[in-house]
mmCIF file of N, CA and C and ligand atoms in Angstrom:
data_model
loop_
_atom_site.group_PDB
_atom_site.id
_atom_site.type_symbol
_atom_site.label_atom_id
_atom_site.label_comp_id
_atom_site.label_asym_id
_atom_site.label_seq_id
_atom_site.Cartn_x
_atom_site.Cartn_y
_atom_site.Cartn_z
ATOM 1 N N MET A 1 -3.066 19.538 -6.071
ATOM 2 C CA MET A 1 -3.207 18.097 -6.308
ATOM 3 C C MET A 1 -4.649 17.676 -6.097
ATOM 4 N N LYS A 2 -5.022 16.635 -6.798
ATOM 5 C CA LYS A 2 -6.374 16.109 -6.627
ATOM 6 C C LYS A 2 -6.363 14.606 -6.935
ATOM 7 N N PRO A 3 -6.578 13.791 -5.892
ATOM 8 C CA PRO A 3 -6.622 12.346 -6.165
ATOM 9 C C PRO A 3 -7.824 12.027 -7.053
ATOM 10 N N THR A 4 -7.653 11.089 -7.981
ATOM 11 C CA THR A 4 -8.761 10.727 -8.863
ATOM 12 C C THR A 4 -9.658 9.644 -8.254
ATOM 13 N N HIS A 5 -9.089 8.778 -7.447
ATOM 14 C CA HIS A 5 -9.865 7.754 -6.729
ATOM 15 C C HIS A 5 -8.966 7.059 -5.710
ATOM 16 N N ILE A 6 -9.538 6.157 -4.933
ATOM 17 C CA ILE A 6 -8.713 5.332 -4.045
ATOM 18 C C ILE A 6 -8.094 4.245 -4.924
ATOM 19 N N GLU A 7 -6.793 4.280 -5.098
ATOM 20 C CA GLU A 7 -6.124 3.309 -5.962
ATOM 21 C C GLU A 7 -6.154 1.928 -5.312
ATOM 22 N N HIS A 8 -5.737 1.873 -4.049
ATOM 23 C CA HIS A 8 -5.836 0.604 -3.312
ATOM 24 C C HIS A 8 -5.800 0.839 -1.815
ATOM 25 N N ILE A 9 -6.184 -0.231 -1.108
ATOM 26 C CA ILE A 9 -6.069 -0.257 0.344
ATOM 27 C C ILE A 9 -5.085 -1.372 0.665
ATOM 28 N N GLY A 10 -4.053 -1.055 1.398
ATOM 29 C CA GLY A 10 -3.030 -2.036 1.757
ATOM 30 C C GLY A 10 -3.367 -2.667 3.101
ATOM 31 N N ILE A 11 -3.376 -3.990 3.129
ATOM 32 C CA ILE A 11 -3.753 -4.713 4.348
ATOM 33 C C ILE A 11 -2.639 -5.691 4.722
ATOM 34 N N ALA A 12 -2.126 -5.555 5.934
ATOM 35 C CA ALA A 12 -1.069 -6.449 6.412
ATOM 36 C C ALA A 12 -1.696 -7.754 6.893
ATOM 37 N N VAL A 13 -1.169 -8.873 6.404
ATOM 38 C CA VAL A 13 -1.693 -10.188 6.802
ATOM 39 C C VAL A 13 -0.547 -11.098 7.220
ATOM 40 N N LYS A 14 -0.887 -12.056 8.081
ATOM 41 C CA LYS A 14 0.145 -12.987 8.544
ATOM 42 C C LYS A 14 0.431 -14.045 7.490
ATOM 43 N N ASN A 15 -0.626 -14.502 6.835
ATOM 44 C CA ASN A 15 -0.473 -15.602 5.890
ATOM 45 C C ASN A 15 -1.220 -15.270 4.597
ATOM 46 N N LEU A 16 -0.461 -15.094 3.534
ATOM 47 C CA LEU A 16 -1.049 -14.649 2.272
ATOM 48 C C LEU A 16 -2.067 -15.669 1.737
ATOM 49 N N ASP A 17 -1.699 -16.946 1.750
ATOM 50 C CA ASP A 17 -2.602 -17.958 1.179
ATOM 51 C C ASP A 17 -3.931 -18.026 1.920
ATOM 52 N N GLU A 18 -3.866 -17.986 3.251
ATOM 53 C CA GLU A 18 -5.113 -18.032 4.035
ATOM 54 C C GLU A 18 -5.952 -16.785 3.786
ATOM 55 N N SER A 19 -5.292 -15.659 3.644
ATOM 56 C CA SER A 19 -6.018 -14.411 3.422
ATOM 57 C C SER A 19 -6.619 -14.373 2.022
ATOM 58 N N ILE A 20 -5.870 -14.860 1.039
ATOM 59 C CA ILE A 20 -6.401 -14.926 -0.326
ATOM 60 C C ILE A 20 -7.664 -15.779 -0.336
ATOM 61 N N ALA A 21 -7.627 -16.894 0.386
ATOM 62 C CA ALA A 21 -8.783 -17.796 0.441
ATOM 63 C C ALA A 21 -10.009 -17.066 0.981
ATOM 64 N N TYR A 22 -9.805 -16.237 2.005
ATOM 65 C CA TYR A 22 -10.932 -15.474 2.558
ATOM 66 C C TYR A 22 -11.532 -14.534 1.505
ATOM 67 N N TYR A 23 -10.684 -13.754 0.855
ATOM 68 C CA TYR A 23 -11.197 -12.784 -0.124
ATOM 69 C C TYR A 23 -11.868 -13.477 -1.312
ATOM 70 N N GLN A 24 -11.364 -14.656 -1.665
ATOM 71 C CA GLN A 24 -11.958 -15.372 -2.802
ATOM 72 C C GLN A 24 -13.235 -16.102 -2.400
ATOM 73 N N LYS A 25 -13.156 -16.864 -1.308
ATOM 74 C CA LYS A 25 -14.280 -17.746 -0.971
ATOM 75 C C LYS A 25 -15.418 -17.009 -0.283
ATOM 76 N N VAL A 26 -15.085 -16.043 0.570
ATOM 77 C CA VAL A 26 -16.143 -15.345 1.301
ATOM 78 C C VAL A 26 -16.648 -14.137 0.512
ATOM 79 N N LEU A 27 -15.721 -13.327 0.006
ATOM 80 C CA LEU A 27 -16.143 -12.104 -0.682
ATOM 81 C C LEU A 27 -16.353 -12.304 -2.181
ATOM 82 N N GLY A 28 -15.874 -13.428 -2.683
ATOM 83 C CA GLY A 28 -16.090 -13.699 -4.108
ATOM 84 C C GLY A 28 -15.232 -12.861 -5.035
ATOM 85 N N LEU A 29 -14.120 -12.346 -4.515
ATOM 86 C CA LEU A 29 -13.202 -11.572 -5.355
ATOM 87 C C LEU A 29 -12.162 -12.519 -5.955
ATOM 88 N N GLU A 30 -11.539 -12.047 -7.047
ATOM 89 C CA GLU A 30 -10.560 -12.903 -7.705
ATOM 90 C C GLU A 30 -9.157 -12.317 -7.553
ATOM 91 N N CYS A 31 -8.259 -13.120 -7.035
ATOM 92 C CA CYS A 31 -6.860 -12.689 -6.936
ATOM 93 C C CYS A 31 -6.259 -12.729 -8.335
ATOM 94 N N TYR A 32 -5.848 -11.571 -8.872
ATOM 95 C CA TYR A 32 -5.354 -11.535 -10.248
ATOM 96 C C TYR A 32 -3.847 -11.396 -10.337
ATOM 97 N N ALA A 33 -3.192 -11.189 -9.199
ATOM 98 C CA ALA A 33 -1.727 -11.087 -9.241
ATOM 99 C C ALA A 33 -1.130 -11.352 -7.871
ATOM 100 N N VAL A 34 -0.033 -12.071 -7.854
ATOM 101 C CA VAL A 34 0.778 -12.229 -6.644
ATOM 102 C C VAL A 34 2.184 -11.819 -7.045
ATOM 103 N N GLU A 35 2.778 -10.963 -6.238
ATOM 104 C CA GLU A 35 4.073 -10.405 -6.615
ATOM 105 C C GLU A 35 4.920 -10.216 -5.360
ATOM 106 N N GLU A 36 6.198 -10.603 -5.459
ATOM 107 C CA GLU A 36 7.108 -10.324 -4.344
ATOM 108 C C GLU A 36 7.862 -9.037 -4.656
ATOM 109 N N ILE A 37 7.893 -8.130 -3.675
ATOM 110 C CA ILE A 37 8.654 -6.895 -3.852
ATOM 111 C C ILE A 37 9.816 -6.979 -2.872
ATOM 112 N N LYS A 38 10.974 -7.350 -3.420
ATOM 113 C CA LYS A 38 12.127 -7.701 -2.579
ATOM 114 C C LYS A 38 12.592 -6.547 -1.702
ATOM 115 N N ASP A 39 12.684 -5.333 -2.270
ATOM 116 C CA ASP A 39 13.236 -4.234 -1.454
ATOM 117 C C ASP A 39 12.256 -3.772 -0.379
ATOM 118 N N GLN A 40 10.978 -4.157 -0.499
ATOM 119 C CA GLN A 40 10.001 -3.840 0.552
ATOM 120 C C GLN A 40 9.834 -5.001 1.540
ATOM 121 N N LYS A 41 10.464 -6.124 1.214
ATOM 122 C CA LYS A 41 10.375 -7.335 2.045
ATOM 123 C C LYS A 41 8.927 -7.785 2.243
ATOM 124 N N VAL A 42 8.189 -7.783 1.140
ATOM 125 C CA VAL A 42 6.797 -8.230 1.172
ATOM 126 C C VAL A 42 6.453 -9.071 -0.047
ATOM 127 N N LYS A 43 5.432 -9.876 0.156
ATOM 128 C CA LYS A 43 4.774 -10.554 -0.948
ATOM 129 C C LYS A 43 3.361 -9.993 -0.983
ATOM 130 N N THR A 44 2.901 -9.635 -2.175
ATOM 131 C CA THR A 44 1.606 -8.974 -2.278
ATOM 132 C C THR A 44 0.637 -9.822 -3.106
ATOM 133 N N ALA A 45 -0.640 -9.646 -2.820
ATOM 134 C CA ALA A 45 -1.694 -10.259 -3.641
ATOM 135 C C ALA A 45 -2.726 -9.180 -3.912
ATOM 136 N N PHE A 46 -3.234 -9.147 -5.155
ATOM 137 C CA PHE A 46 -4.138 -8.078 -5.558
ATOM 138 C C PHE A 46 -5.520 -8.581 -5.958
ATOM 139 N N PHE A 47 -6.514 -7.786 -5.574
ATOM 140 C CA PHE A 47 -7.917 -8.020 -5.939
ATOM 141 C C PHE A 47 -8.466 -6.695 -6.446
ATOM 142 N N LYS A 48 -9.433 -6.748 -7.346
ATOM 143 C CA LYS A 48 -10.083 -5.518 -7.800
ATOM 144 C C LYS A 48 -11.497 -5.448 -7.250
ATOM 145 N N VAL A 49 -11.845 -4.272 -6.754
ATOM 146 C CA VAL A 49 -13.232 -3.995 -6.371
ATOM 147 C C VAL A 49 -13.579 -2.694 -7.084
ATOM 148 N N GLY A 50 -14.249 -2.805 -8.229
ATOM 149 C CA GLY A 50 -14.455 -1.618 -9.060
ATOM 150 C C GLY A 50 -13.102 -1.065 -9.490
ATOM 151 N N GLN A 51 -12.914 0.225 -9.303
ATOM 152 C CA GLN A 51 -11.656 0.872 -9.691
ATOM 153 C C GLN A 51 -10.579 0.694 -8.640
ATOM 154 N N THR A 52 -11.005 0.244 -7.461
ATOM 155 C CA THR A 52 -10.094 0.188 -6.317
ATOM 156 C C THR A 52 -9.573 -1.227 -6.127
ATOM 157 N N LYS A 53 -8.336 -1.327 -5.699
ATOM 158 C CA LYS A 53 -7.753 -2.640 -5.440
ATOM 159 C C LYS A 53 -7.576 -2.861 -3.947
ATOM 160 N N ILE A 54 -7.571 -4.129 -3.592
ATOM 161 C CA ILE A 54 -7.143 -4.538 -2.255
ATOM 162 C C ILE A 54 -5.749 -5.129 -2.444
ATOM 163 N N GLU A 55 -4.805 -4.648 -1.684
ATOM 164 C CA GLU A 55 -3.423 -5.150 -1.754
ATOM 165 C C GLU A 55 -3.100 -5.834 -0.434
ATOM 166 N N LEU A 56 -3.036 -7.169 -0.456
ATOM 167 C CA LEU A 56 -2.656 -7.897 0.756
ATOM 168 C C LEU A 56 -1.131 -7.923 0.836
ATOM 169 N N LEU A 57 -0.614 -7.727 2.025
ATOM 170 C CA LEU A 57 0.837 -7.645 2.221
ATOM 171 C C LEU A 57 1.271 -8.663 3.271
ATOM 172 N N GLU A 58 2.053 -9.631 2.832
ATOM 173 C CA GLU A 58 2.638 -10.596 3.769
ATOM 174 C C GLU A 58 4.126 -10.286 3.882
ATOM 175 N N SER A 59 4.625 -10.291 5.087
ATOM 176 C CA SER A 59 6.035 -9.988 5.300
ATOM 177 C C SER A 59 6.919 -11.173 4.903
ATOM 178 N N THR A 60 8.067 -10.874 4.290
ATOM 179 C CA THR A 60 9.044 -11.934 4.019
ATOM 180 C C THR A 60 10.245 -11.815 4.960
ATOM 181 N N ASP A 61 10.196 -10.826 5.862
ATOM 182 C CA ASP A 61 11.310 -10.600 6.786
ATOM 183 C C ASP A 61 10.761 -9.854 8.009
ATOM 184 N N PRO A 62 10.937 -10.446 9.217
ATOM 185 C CA PRO A 62 10.391 -9.787 10.419
ATOM 186 C C PRO A 62 10.933 -8.377 10.632
ATOM 187 N N GLU A 63 12.106 -8.073 10.033
ATOM 188 C CA GLU A 63 12.695 -6.731 10.194
ATOM 189 C C GLU A 63 12.183 -5.736 9.143
ATOM 190 N N GLY A 64 11.425 -6.224 8.178
ATOM 191 C CA GLY A 64 10.892 -5.336 7.139
ATOM 192 C C GLY A 64 9.728 -4.523 7.671
ATOM 193 N N PRO A 65 9.241 -3.544 6.883
ATOM 194 C CA PRO A 65 8.173 -2.657 7.363
ATOM 195 C C PRO A 65 6.874 -3.387 7.744
ATOM 196 N N ILE A 66 6.495 -4.395 6.973
ATOM 197 C CA ILE A 66 5.256 -5.115 7.297
ATOM 198 C C ILE A 66 5.488 -6.063 8.478
ATOM 199 N N GLY A 67 6.678 -6.653 8.539
ATOM 200 C CA GLY A 67 7.022 -7.507 9.691
ATOM 201 C C GLY A 67 6.899 -6.731 10.994
ATOM 202 N N LYS A 68 7.432 -5.516 10.987
ATOM 203 C CA LYS A 68 7.381 -4.681 12.197
ATOM 204 C C LYS A 68 5.958 -4.250 12.512
ATOM 205 N N PHE A 69 5.205 -3.910 11.478
ATOM 206 C CA PHE A 69 3.809 -3.493 11.667
ATOM 207 C C PHE A 69 3.006 -4.630 12.300
ATOM 208 N N LEU A 70 3.172 -5.845 11.770
ATOM 209 C CA LEU A 70 2.419 -6.996 12.288
ATOM 210 C C LEU A 70 2.761 -7.260 13.752
ATOM 211 N N GLU A 71 4.028 -7.111 14.092
ATOM 212 C CA GLU A 71 4.429 -7.363 15.467
ATOM 213 C C GLU A 71 3.819 -6.335 16.418
ATOM 214 N N LYS A 72 3.780 -5.076 15.972
ATOM 215 C CA LYS A 72 3.267 -3.996 16.816
ATOM 216 C C LYS A 72 1.745 -3.972 16.870
ATOM 217 N N LYS A 73 1.110 -4.109 15.713
ATOM 218 C CA LYS A 73 -0.340 -3.872 15.641
ATOM 219 C C LYS A 73 -1.155 -5.078 15.254
ATOM 220 N N GLY A 74 -0.517 -6.128 14.769
ATOM 221 C CA GLY A 74 -1.275 -7.283 14.294
ATOM 222 C C GLY A 74 -1.820 -7.036 12.896
ATOM 223 N N GLU A 75 -2.628 -7.960 12.433
ATOM 224 C CA GLU A 75 -3.182 -7.843 11.088
ATOM 225 C C GLU A 75 -4.152 -6.668 11.010
ATOM 226 N N GLY A 76 -4.253 -6.093 9.826
ATOM 227 C CA GLY A 76 -5.236 -5.022 9.651
ATOM 228 C C GLY A 76 -4.825 -4.053 8.568
ATOM 229 N N ILE A 77 -5.611 -2.994 8.436
ATOM 230 C CA ILE A 77 -5.347 -1.998 7.394
ATOM 231 C C ILE A 77 -4.012 -1.316 7.680
ATOM 232 N N HIS A 78 -3.170 -1.302 6.673
ATOM 233 C CA HIS A 78 -1.818 -0.763 6.814
ATOM 234 C C HIS A 78 -1.681 0.616 6.167
ATOM 235 N N HIS A 79 -2.222 0.779 4.967
ATOM 236 C CA HIS A 79 -2.143 2.098 4.327
ATOM 237 C C HIS A 79 -3.255 2.297 3.309
ATOM 238 N N LEU A 80 -3.407 3.574 2.954
ATOM 239 C CA LEU A 80 -4.429 3.992 2.004
ATOM 240 C C LEU A 80 -3.706 4.677 0.849
ATOM 241 N N ALA A 81 -4.017 4.240 -0.382
ATOM 242 C CA ALA A 81 -3.309 4.791 -1.539
ATOM 243 C C ALA A 81 -4.259 5.564 -2.443
ATOM 244 N N PHE A 82 -3.916 6.822 -2.675
ATOM 245 C CA PHE A 82 -4.690 7.675 -3.575
ATOM 246 C C PHE A 82 -4.053 7.656 -4.959
ATOM 247 N N ALA A 83 -4.887 7.530 -5.993
ATOM 248 C CA ALA A 83 -4.395 7.621 -7.363
ATOM 249 C C ALA A 83 -4.141 9.083 -7.692
ATOM 250 N N MET A 84 -2.956 9.362 -8.196
ATOM 251 C CA MET A 84 -2.557 10.725 -8.554
ATOM 252 C C MET A 84 -2.038 10.721 -9.986
ATOM 253 N N ASP A 85 -2.393 11.745 -10.740
ATOM 254 C CA ASP A 85 -1.846 11.854 -12.095
ATOM 255 C C ASP A 85 -0.344 12.132 -12.059
ATOM 256 N N ASP A 86 0.070 12.911 -11.080
ATOM 257 C CA ASP A 86 1.473 13.324 -10.994
ATOM 258 C C ASP A 86 1.980 13.076 -9.568
ATOM 259 N N VAL A 87 2.544 11.886 -9.349
ATOM 260 C CA VAL A 87 2.986 11.504 -8.002
ATOM 261 C C VAL A 87 4.110 12.424 -7.525
ATOM 262 N N SER A 88 5.044 12.690 -8.410
ATOM 263 C CA SER A 88 6.176 13.537 -8.055
ATOM 264 C C SER A 88 5.709 14.941 -7.636
ATOM 265 N N GLY A 89 4.809 15.520 -8.428
ATOM 266 C CA GLY A 89 4.281 16.846 -8.118
ATOM 267 C C GLY A 89 3.461 16.856 -6.833
ATOM 268 N N ALA A 90 2.690 15.767 -6.612
ATOM 269 C CA ALA A 90 1.852 15.683 -5.405
ATOM 270 C C ALA A 90 2.714 15.573 -4.146
ATOM 271 N N LEU A 91 3.821 14.807 -4.234
ATOM 272 C CA LEU A 91 4.729 14.692 -3.081
ATOM 273 C C LEU A 91 5.363 16.048 -2.775
ATOM 274 N N LYS A 92 5.768 16.724 -3.834
ATOM 275 C CA LYS A 92 6.404 18.034 -3.672
ATOM 276 C C LYS A 92 5.425 19.003 -3.010
ATOM 277 N N GLU A 93 4.190 18.989 -3.494
ATOM 278 C CA GLU A 93 3.171 19.888 -2.954
ATOM 279 C C GLU A 93 2.878 19.588 -1.481
ATOM 280 N N ALA A 94 2.769 18.288 -1.152
ATOM 281 C CA ALA A 94 2.515 17.916 0.249
ATOM 282 C C ALA A 94 3.660 18.399 1.133
ATOM 283 N N GLY A 95 4.898 18.213 0.646
ATOM 284 C CA GLY A 95 6.072 18.676 1.394
ATOM 285 C C GLY A 95 6.022 20.179 1.628
ATOM 286 N N GLU A 96 5.629 20.913 0.606
ATOM 287 C CA GLU A 96 5.535 22.378 0.715
ATOM 288 C C GLU A 96 4.445 22.797 1.701
ATOM 289 N N LYS A 97 3.449 21.922 1.872
ATOM 290 C CA LYS A 97 2.368 22.219 2.819
ATOM 291 C C LYS A 97 2.718 21.748 4.231
ATOM 292 N N GLY A 98 3.954 21.336 4.424
ATOM 293 C CA GLY A 98 4.424 20.993 5.766
ATOM 294 C C GLY A 98 4.204 19.554 6.181
ATOM 295 N N ILE A 99 3.835 18.701 5.235
ATOM 296 C CA ILE A 99 3.625 17.289 5.542
ATOM 297 C C ILE A 99 4.965 16.567 5.537
ATOM 298 N N ARG A 100 5.167 15.718 6.550
ATOM 299 C CA ARG A 100 6.395 14.931 6.617
ATOM 300 C C ARG A 100 6.329 13.816 5.571
ATOM 301 N N LEU A 101 7.346 13.741 4.727
ATOM 302 C CA LEU A 101 7.355 12.756 3.648
ATOM 303 C C LEU A 101 8.260 11.588 3.998
ATOM 304 N N ILE A 102 7.795 10.387 3.708
ATOM 305 C CA ILE A 102 8.677 9.223 3.791
ATOM 306 C C ILE A 102 9.508 9.164 2.507
ATOM 307 N N ASP A 103 8.867 9.481 1.389
ATOM 308 C CA ASP A 103 9.564 9.528 0.097
ATOM 309 C C ASP A 103 9.476 10.936 -0.481
ATOM 310 N N LYS A 104 10.642 11.541 -0.654
ATOM 311 C CA LYS A 104 10.642 12.873 -1.281
ATOM 312 C C LYS A 104 10.481 12.756 -2.791
ATOM 313 N N GLN A 105 10.963 11.627 -3.311
ATOM 314 C CA GLN A 105 10.852 11.346 -4.751
ATOM 315 C C GLN A 105 10.078 10.048 -4.920
ATOM 316 N N PRO A 106 9.302 9.913 -6.007
ATOM 317 C CA PRO A 106 8.610 8.650 -6.242
ATOM 318 C C PRO A 106 9.601 7.504 -6.449
ATOM 319 N N ARG A 107 9.175 6.301 -6.060
ATOM 320 C CA ARG A 107 9.953 5.098 -6.374
ATOM 321 C C ARG A 107 9.028 4.079 -7.000
ATOM 322 N N LYS A 108 9.594 2.975 -7.452
ATOM 323 C CA LYS A 108 8.789 1.945 -8.135
ATOM 324 C C LYS A 108 8.129 1.030 -7.103
ATOM 325 N N GLY A 109 6.816 0.859 -7.228
ATOM 326 C CA GLY A 109 6.090 -0.031 -6.344
ATOM 327 C C GLY A 109 5.580 -1.238 -7.100
ATOM 328 N N ALA A 110 4.628 -1.932 -6.499
ATOM 329 C CA ALA A 110 4.023 -3.091 -7.139
ATOM 330 C C ALA A 110 3.375 -2.668 -8.458
ATOM 331 N N GLU A 111 3.269 -3.589 -9.376
ATOM 332 C CA GLU A 111 2.660 -3.378 -10.690
ATOM 333 C C GLU A 111 3.387 -2.306 -11.502
ATOM 334 N N GLY A 112 4.637 -2.030 -11.153
ATOM 335 C CA GLY A 112 5.420 -1.053 -11.897
ATOM 336 C C GLY A 112 4.942 0.384 -11.743
ATOM 337 N N LEU A 113 4.078 0.627 -10.749
ATOM 338 C CA LEU A 113 3.567 1.991 -10.571
ATOM 339 C C LEU A 113 4.568 2.841 -9.797
ATOM 340 N N SER A 114 4.417 4.116 -9.963
ATOM 341 C CA SER A 114 5.212 5.093 -9.258
ATOM 342 C C SER A 114 4.524 5.379 -7.927
ATOM 343 N N ILE A 115 5.251 5.271 -6.815
ATOM 344 C CA ILE A 115 4.618 5.456 -5.506
ATOM 345 C C ILE A 115 5.459 6.354 -4.589
ATOM 346 N N GLY A 116 4.797 6.928 -3.608
ATOM 347 C CA GLY A 116 5.484 7.692 -2.575
ATOM 348 C C GLY A 116 4.599 7.768 -1.347
ATOM 349 N N PHE A 117 5.229 7.743 -0.157
ATOM 350 C CA PHE A 117 4.457 7.709 1.095
ATOM 351 C C PHE A 117 4.587 8.998 1.900
ATOM 352 N N LEU A 118 3.491 9.336 2.575
ATOM 353 C CA LEU A 118 3.477 10.433 3.552
ATOM 354 C C LEU A 118 3.492 9.811 4.943
ATOM 355 N N HIS A 119 4.149 10.459 5.871
ATOM 356 C CA HIS A 119 4.277 9.900 7.221
ATOM 357 C C HIS A 119 2.962 10.001 7.998
ATOM 358 N N PRO A 120 2.551 8.900 8.665
ATOM 359 C CA PRO A 120 1.268 8.932 9.395
ATOM 360 C C PRO A 120 1.202 9.977 10.519
ATOM 361 N N LYS A 121 2.357 10.397 11.017
ATOM 362 C CA LYS A 121 2.351 11.430 12.067
ATOM 363 C C LYS A 121 1.863 12.768 11.509
ATOM 364 N N SER A 122 1.958 12.928 10.186
ATOM 365 C CA SER A 122 1.526 14.170 9.538
ATOM 366 C C SER A 122 0.139 14.063 8.924
ATOM 367 N N THR A 123 -0.440 12.853 8.938
ATOM 368 C CA THR A 123 -1.690 12.651 8.192
ATOM 369 C C THR A 123 -2.804 12.122 9.094
ATOM 370 N N HIS A 124 -2.751 12.490 10.360
ATOM 371 C CA HIS A 124 -3.775 12.072 11.316
ATOM 372 C C HIS A 124 -3.884 10.557 11.415
ATOM 373 N N GLY A 125 -2.724 9.919 11.409
ATOM 374 C CA GLY A 125 -2.697 8.506 11.737
ATOM 375 C C GLY A 125 -2.813 7.523 10.587
ATOM 376 N N VAL A 126 -2.951 8.036 9.359
ATOM 377 C CA VAL A 126 -3.108 7.113 8.230
ATOM 378 C C VAL A 126 -1.848 7.143 7.364
ATOM 379 N N LEU A 127 -1.152 6.012 7.298
ATOM 380 C CA LEU A 127 -0.043 5.917 6.363
ATOM 381 C C LEU A 127 -0.615 6.086 4.961
ATOM 382 N N THR A 128 -0.201 7.155 4.288
ATOM 383 C CA THR A 128 -0.830 7.554 3.025
ATOM 384 C C THR A 128 0.149 7.404 1.867
ATOM 385 N N GLU A 129 -0.339 6.772 0.816
ATOM 386 C CA GLU A 129 0.483 6.550 -0.363
ATOM 387 C C GLU A 129 -0.115 7.302 -1.544
ATOM 388 N N PHE A 130 0.737 7.889 -2.347
ATOM 389 C CA PHE A 130 0.328 8.407 -3.650
ATOM 390 C C PHE A 130 0.821 7.420 -4.682
ATOM 391 N N CYS A 131 -0.004 7.180 -5.684
ATOM 392 C CA CYS A 131 0.246 6.085 -6.601
ATOM 393 C C CYS A 131 -0.175 6.522 -7.998
ATOM 394 N N GLY A 132 0.683 6.299 -8.976
ATOM 395 C CA GLY A 132 0.331 6.694 -10.334
ATOM 396 C C GLY A 132 1.239 6.044 -11.360
ATOM 397 N N LYS A 133 1.055 6.413 -12.608
ATOM 398 C CA LYS A 133 1.841 5.807 -13.696
ATOM 399 C C LYS A 133 3.259 6.363 -13.735
HETATM 400 ZN ZN1 LIG B 201 0.327 0.380 -1.434
#
């Protein structure tokens, strides 16, 4: 496997609107999409920085993954997503290399992309996502 670039950086935020304002007014980036992902219990907002996106994640349920993350760690970087040509093959390969997988098979993420996560206990502390078409 070989990631082609950093697809996005996922950042957990308490308030999506306030965070969007920061990225727009201070950094001068443009929010081009806001999307709720019901099964992840999040609302997301996207910005582009070159080829890489910033994905802001606001929890819609304190029991969801971002709700729990915010309670434990507060706001901040939540995960790092690598662009992969073949998400399914990359997950399989990581599993074969002894990495603990959160997703053995790709599932549908934001923007209709195929995604899968590796467990941070296996990746030196970084919740890692593979992301592709
Ligand atoms: Zn992500």
